[in-house]
PDB file of C-alpha atoms in Angstrom:
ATOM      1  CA  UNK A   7       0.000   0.000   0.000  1.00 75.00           C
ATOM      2  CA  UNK A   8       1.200   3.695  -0.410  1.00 82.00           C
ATOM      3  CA  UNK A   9       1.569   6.190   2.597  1.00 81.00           C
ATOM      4  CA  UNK A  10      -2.290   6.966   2.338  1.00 86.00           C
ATOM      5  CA  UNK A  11      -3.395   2.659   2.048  1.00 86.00           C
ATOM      6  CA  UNK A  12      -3.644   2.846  -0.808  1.00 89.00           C
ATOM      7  CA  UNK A  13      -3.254  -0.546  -2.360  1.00 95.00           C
ATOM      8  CA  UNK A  14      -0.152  -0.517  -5.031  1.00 96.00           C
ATOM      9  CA  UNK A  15       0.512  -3.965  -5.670  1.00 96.00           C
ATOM     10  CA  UNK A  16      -1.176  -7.976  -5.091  1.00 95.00           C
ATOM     11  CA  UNK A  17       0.705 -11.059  -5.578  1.00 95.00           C
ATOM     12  CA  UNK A  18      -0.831 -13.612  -5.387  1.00 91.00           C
ATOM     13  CA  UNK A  19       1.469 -15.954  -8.150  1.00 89.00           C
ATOM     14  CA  UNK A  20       1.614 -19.574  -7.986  1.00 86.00           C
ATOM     15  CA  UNK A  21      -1.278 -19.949  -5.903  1.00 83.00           C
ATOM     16  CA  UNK A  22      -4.847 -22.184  -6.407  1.00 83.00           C
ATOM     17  CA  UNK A  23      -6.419 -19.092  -7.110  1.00 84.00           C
ATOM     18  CA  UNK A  24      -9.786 -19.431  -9.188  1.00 87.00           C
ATOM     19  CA  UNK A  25     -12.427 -17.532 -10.023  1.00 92.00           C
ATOM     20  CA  UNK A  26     -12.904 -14.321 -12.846  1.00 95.00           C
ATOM     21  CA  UNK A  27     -11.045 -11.719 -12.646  1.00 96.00           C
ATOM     22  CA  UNK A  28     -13.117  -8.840 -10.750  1.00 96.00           C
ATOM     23  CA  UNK A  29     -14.069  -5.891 -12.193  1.00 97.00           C
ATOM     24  CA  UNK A  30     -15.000  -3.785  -9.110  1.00 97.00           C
ATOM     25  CA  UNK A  31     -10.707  -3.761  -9.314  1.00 97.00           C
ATOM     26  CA  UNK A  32     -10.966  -1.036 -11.478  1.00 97.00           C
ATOM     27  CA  UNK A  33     -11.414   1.204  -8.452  1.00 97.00           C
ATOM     28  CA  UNK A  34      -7.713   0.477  -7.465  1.00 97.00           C
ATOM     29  CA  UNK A  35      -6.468   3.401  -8.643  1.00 96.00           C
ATOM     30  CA  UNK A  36      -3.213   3.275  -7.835  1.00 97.00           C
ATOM     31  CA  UNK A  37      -2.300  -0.394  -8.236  1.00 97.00           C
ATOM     32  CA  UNK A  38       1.080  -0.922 -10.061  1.00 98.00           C
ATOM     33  CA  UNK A  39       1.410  -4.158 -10.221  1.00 98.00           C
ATOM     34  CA  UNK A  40      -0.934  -7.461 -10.615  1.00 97.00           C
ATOM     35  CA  UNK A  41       0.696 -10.909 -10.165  1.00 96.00           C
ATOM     36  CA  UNK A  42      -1.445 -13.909 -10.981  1.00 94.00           C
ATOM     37  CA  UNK A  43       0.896 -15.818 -12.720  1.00 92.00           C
ATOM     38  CA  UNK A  44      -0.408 -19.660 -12.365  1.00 89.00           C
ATOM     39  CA  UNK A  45       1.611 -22.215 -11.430  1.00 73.00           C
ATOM     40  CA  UNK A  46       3.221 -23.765 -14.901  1.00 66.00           C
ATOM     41  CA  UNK A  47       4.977 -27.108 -12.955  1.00 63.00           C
ATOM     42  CA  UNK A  48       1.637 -27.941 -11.147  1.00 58.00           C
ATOM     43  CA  UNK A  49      -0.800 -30.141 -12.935  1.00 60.00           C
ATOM     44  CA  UNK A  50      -3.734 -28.536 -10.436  1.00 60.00           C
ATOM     45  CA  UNK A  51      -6.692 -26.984 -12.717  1.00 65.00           C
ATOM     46  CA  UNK A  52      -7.161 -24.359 -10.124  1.00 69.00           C
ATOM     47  CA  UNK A  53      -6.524 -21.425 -12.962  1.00 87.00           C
ATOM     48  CA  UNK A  54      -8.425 -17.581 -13.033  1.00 92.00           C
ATOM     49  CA  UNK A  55     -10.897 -17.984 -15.713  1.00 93.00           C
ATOM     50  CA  UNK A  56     -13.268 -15.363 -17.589  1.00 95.00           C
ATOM     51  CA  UNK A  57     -12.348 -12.069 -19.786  1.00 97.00           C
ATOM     52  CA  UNK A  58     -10.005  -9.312 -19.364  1.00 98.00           C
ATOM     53  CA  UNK A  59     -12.459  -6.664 -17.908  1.00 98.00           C
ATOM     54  CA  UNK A  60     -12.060  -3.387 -20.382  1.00 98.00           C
ATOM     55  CA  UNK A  61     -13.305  -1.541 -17.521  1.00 98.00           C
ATOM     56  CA  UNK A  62      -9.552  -2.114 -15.882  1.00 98.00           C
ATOM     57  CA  UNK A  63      -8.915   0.887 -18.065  1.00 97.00           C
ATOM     58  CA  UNK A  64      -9.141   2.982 -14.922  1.00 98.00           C
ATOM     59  CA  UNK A  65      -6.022   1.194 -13.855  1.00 97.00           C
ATOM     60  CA  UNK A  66      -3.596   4.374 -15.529  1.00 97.00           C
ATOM     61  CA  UNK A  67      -0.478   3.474 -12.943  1.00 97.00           C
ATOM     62  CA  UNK A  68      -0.456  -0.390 -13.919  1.00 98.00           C
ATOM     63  CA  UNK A  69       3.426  -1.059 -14.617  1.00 98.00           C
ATOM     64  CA  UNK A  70       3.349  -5.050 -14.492  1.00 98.00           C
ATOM     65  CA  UNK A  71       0.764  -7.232 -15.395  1.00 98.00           C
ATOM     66  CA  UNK A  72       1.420 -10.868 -14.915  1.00 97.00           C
ATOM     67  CA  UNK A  73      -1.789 -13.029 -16.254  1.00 96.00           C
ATOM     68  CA  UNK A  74      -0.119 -16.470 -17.340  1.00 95.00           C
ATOM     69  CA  UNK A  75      -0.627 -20.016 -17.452  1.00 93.00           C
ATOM     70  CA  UNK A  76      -4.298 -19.584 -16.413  1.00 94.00           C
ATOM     71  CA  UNK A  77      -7.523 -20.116 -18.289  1.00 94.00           C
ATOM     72  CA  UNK A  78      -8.404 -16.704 -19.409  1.00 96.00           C
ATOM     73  CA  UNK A  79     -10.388 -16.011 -22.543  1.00 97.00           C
ATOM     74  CA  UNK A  80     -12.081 -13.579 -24.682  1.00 98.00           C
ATOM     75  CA  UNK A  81      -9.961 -10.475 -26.448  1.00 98.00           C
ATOM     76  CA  UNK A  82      -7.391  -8.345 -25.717  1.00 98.00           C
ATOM     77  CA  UNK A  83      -9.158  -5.093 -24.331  1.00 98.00           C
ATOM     78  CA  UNK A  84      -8.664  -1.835 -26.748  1.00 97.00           C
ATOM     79  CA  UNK A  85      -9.601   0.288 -23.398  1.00 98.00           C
ATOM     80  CA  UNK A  86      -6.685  -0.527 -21.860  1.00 98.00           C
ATOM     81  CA  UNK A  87      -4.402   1.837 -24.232  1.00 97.00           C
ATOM     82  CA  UNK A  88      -4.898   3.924 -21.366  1.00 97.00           C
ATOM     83  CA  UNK A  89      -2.411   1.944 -19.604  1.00 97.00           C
ATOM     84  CA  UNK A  90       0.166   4.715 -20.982  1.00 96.00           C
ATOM     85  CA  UNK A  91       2.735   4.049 -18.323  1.00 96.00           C
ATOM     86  CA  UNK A  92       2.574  -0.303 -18.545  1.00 98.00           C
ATOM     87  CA  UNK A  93       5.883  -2.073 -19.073  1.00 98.00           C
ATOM     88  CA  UNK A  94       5.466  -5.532 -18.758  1.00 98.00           C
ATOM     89  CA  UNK A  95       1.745  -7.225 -20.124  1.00 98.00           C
ATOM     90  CA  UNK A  96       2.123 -10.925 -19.671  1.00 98.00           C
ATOM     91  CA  UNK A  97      -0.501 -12.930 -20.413  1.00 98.00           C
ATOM     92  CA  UNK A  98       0.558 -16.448 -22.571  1.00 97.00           C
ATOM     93  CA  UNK A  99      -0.874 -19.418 -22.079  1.00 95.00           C
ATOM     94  CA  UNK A 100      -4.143 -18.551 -21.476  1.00 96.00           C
ATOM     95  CA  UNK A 101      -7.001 -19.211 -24.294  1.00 97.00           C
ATOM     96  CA  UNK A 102      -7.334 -15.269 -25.313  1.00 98.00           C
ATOM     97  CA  UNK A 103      -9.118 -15.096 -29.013  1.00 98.00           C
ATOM     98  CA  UNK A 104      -9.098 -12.132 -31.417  1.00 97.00           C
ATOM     99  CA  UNK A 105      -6.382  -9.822 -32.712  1.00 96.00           C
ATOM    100  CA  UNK A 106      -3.717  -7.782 -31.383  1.00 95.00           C
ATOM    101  CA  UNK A 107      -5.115  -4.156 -30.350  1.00 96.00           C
ATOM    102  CA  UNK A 108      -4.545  -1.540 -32.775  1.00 94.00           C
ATOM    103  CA  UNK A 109      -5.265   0.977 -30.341  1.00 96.00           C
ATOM    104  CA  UNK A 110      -2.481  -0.430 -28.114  1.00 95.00           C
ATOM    105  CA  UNK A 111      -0.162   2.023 -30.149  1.00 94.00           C
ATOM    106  CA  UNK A 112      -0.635   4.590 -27.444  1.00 95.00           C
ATOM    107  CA  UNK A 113       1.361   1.903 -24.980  1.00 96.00           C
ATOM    108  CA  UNK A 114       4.903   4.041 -25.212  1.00 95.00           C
ATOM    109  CA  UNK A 115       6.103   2.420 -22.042  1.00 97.00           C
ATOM    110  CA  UNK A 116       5.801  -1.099 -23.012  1.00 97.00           C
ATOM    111  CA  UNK A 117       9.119  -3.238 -23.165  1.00 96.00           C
ATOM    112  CA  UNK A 118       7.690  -6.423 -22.942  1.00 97.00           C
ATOM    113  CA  UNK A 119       4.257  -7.934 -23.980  1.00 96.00           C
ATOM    114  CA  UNK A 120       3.636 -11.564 -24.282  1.00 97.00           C
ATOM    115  CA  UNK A 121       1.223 -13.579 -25.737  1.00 97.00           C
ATOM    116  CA  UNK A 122       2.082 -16.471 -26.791  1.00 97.00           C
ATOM    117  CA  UNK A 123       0.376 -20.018 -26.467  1.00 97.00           C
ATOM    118  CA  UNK A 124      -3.147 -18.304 -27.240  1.00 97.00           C
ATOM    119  CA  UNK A 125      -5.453 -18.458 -29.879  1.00 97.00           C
ATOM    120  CA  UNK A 126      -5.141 -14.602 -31.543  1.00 97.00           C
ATOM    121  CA  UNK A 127      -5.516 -14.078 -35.012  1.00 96.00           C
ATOM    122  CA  UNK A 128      -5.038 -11.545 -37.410  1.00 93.00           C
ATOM    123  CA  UNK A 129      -2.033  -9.065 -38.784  1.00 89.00           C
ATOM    124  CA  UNK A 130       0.428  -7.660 -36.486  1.00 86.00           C
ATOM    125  CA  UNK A 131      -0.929  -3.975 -36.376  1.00 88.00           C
ATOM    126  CA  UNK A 132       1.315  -1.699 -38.603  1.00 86.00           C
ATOM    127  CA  UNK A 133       0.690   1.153 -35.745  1.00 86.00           C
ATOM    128  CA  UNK A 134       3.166  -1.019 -33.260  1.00 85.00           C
ATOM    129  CA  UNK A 135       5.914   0.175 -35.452  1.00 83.00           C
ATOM    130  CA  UNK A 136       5.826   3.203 -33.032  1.00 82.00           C
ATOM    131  CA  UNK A 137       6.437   1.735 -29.845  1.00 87.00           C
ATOM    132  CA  UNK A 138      10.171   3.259 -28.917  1.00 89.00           C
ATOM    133  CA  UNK A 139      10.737   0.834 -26.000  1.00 93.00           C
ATOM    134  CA  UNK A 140       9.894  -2.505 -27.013  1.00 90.00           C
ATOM    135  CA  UNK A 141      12.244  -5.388 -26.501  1.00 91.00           C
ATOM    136  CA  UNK A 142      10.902  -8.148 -25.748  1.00 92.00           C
ATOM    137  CA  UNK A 143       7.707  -9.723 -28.318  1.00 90.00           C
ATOM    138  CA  UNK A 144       6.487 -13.361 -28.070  1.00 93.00           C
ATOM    139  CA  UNK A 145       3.867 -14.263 -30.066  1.00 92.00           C
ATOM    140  CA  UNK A 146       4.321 -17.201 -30.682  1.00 94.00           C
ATOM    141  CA  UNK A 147       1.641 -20.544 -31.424  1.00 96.00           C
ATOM    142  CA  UNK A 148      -0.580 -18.311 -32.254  1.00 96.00           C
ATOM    143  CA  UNK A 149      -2.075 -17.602 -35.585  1.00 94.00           C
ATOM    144  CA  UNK A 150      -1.107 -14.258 -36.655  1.00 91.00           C
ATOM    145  CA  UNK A 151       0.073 -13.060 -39.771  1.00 88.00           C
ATOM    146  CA  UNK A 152       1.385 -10.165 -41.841  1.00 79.00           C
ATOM    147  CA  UNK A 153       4.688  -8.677 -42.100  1.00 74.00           C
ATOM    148  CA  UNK A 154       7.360  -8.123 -39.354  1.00 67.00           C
ATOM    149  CA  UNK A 155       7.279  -4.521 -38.268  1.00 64.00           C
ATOM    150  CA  UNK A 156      10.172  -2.355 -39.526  1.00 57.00           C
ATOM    151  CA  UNK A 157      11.175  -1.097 -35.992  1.00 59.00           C
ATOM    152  CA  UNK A 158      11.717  -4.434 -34.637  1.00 56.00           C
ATOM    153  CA  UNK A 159      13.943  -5.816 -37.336  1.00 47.00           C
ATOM    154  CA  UNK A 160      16.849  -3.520 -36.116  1.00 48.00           C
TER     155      UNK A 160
END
């Protein structure tokens, strides 16, 4: 929590955690980080299931977002290029569906976004090209397409 408790960051990684992920978080204003990473080595089915609620666009200080191995589904929420000061968005191996967020352009912050081990589709948006931090991409076993973006090839 921050000097005014405030809550700022929840771990709760590796844990039998189940459930959807709750919306009425989109009131933690200052949260930084979320950690509900599920446990890759453990062959439990206790996994966070449901969509990625758009409404978390409220969440403007999120820095670290850490979403994998669980059972989440649905699309990638265009809201959330709101999230201008994210760094880290992991969220492979879940069962997220659609394509990447065009609108996720506005993400300047962002050095590492994976998604791999899902089921998105589409092009890799030409708009990425812009991102200036960038350096770490996995996307893959997915089934995207299209051409490499310029600004990553260097």
């Amino acid at each position: 929590t921050d000097s005014a408790g405030r809550v700022t960051e929840i771990v709760l990684k590796d844990n039998k955690i189940t459930g959807s992920l709750p919306v009425e978080w989109k009131g933690l204003t200052q949260l930084t980080k979320l950690n509900l990473h599920g446990s890759y080595y453990s062959s439990d089915t206790a996994r966070i299931t449901g969509t990625l609620p758009a409404e978390w666009c409220t969440l403007v200080k999120m820095k670290h977002l850490d979403l994998c191995y669980n059972e989440i589904t649905g699309s990638l929420p265009m809201e959330w290029r709101a999230w201008t000061n994210v760094v880290k968005v992991l969220l492979s191996n879940n069962k997220i569906t659609g394509n990447l967020p065009d609108s996720w352009k506005s993400l300047q912050e962002l050095t590492h976004l994976e998604v791999a081990s899902n089921k998105l589709t589409g092009r890799l948006p030409a708009s990425w090209s812009v991102l200036p931090r960038i350096t770490d991409l996995k996307f893959a076993y997915n089934k995207l397409d299209g051409k490499v973006l310029y600004s990553l090839r260097s």
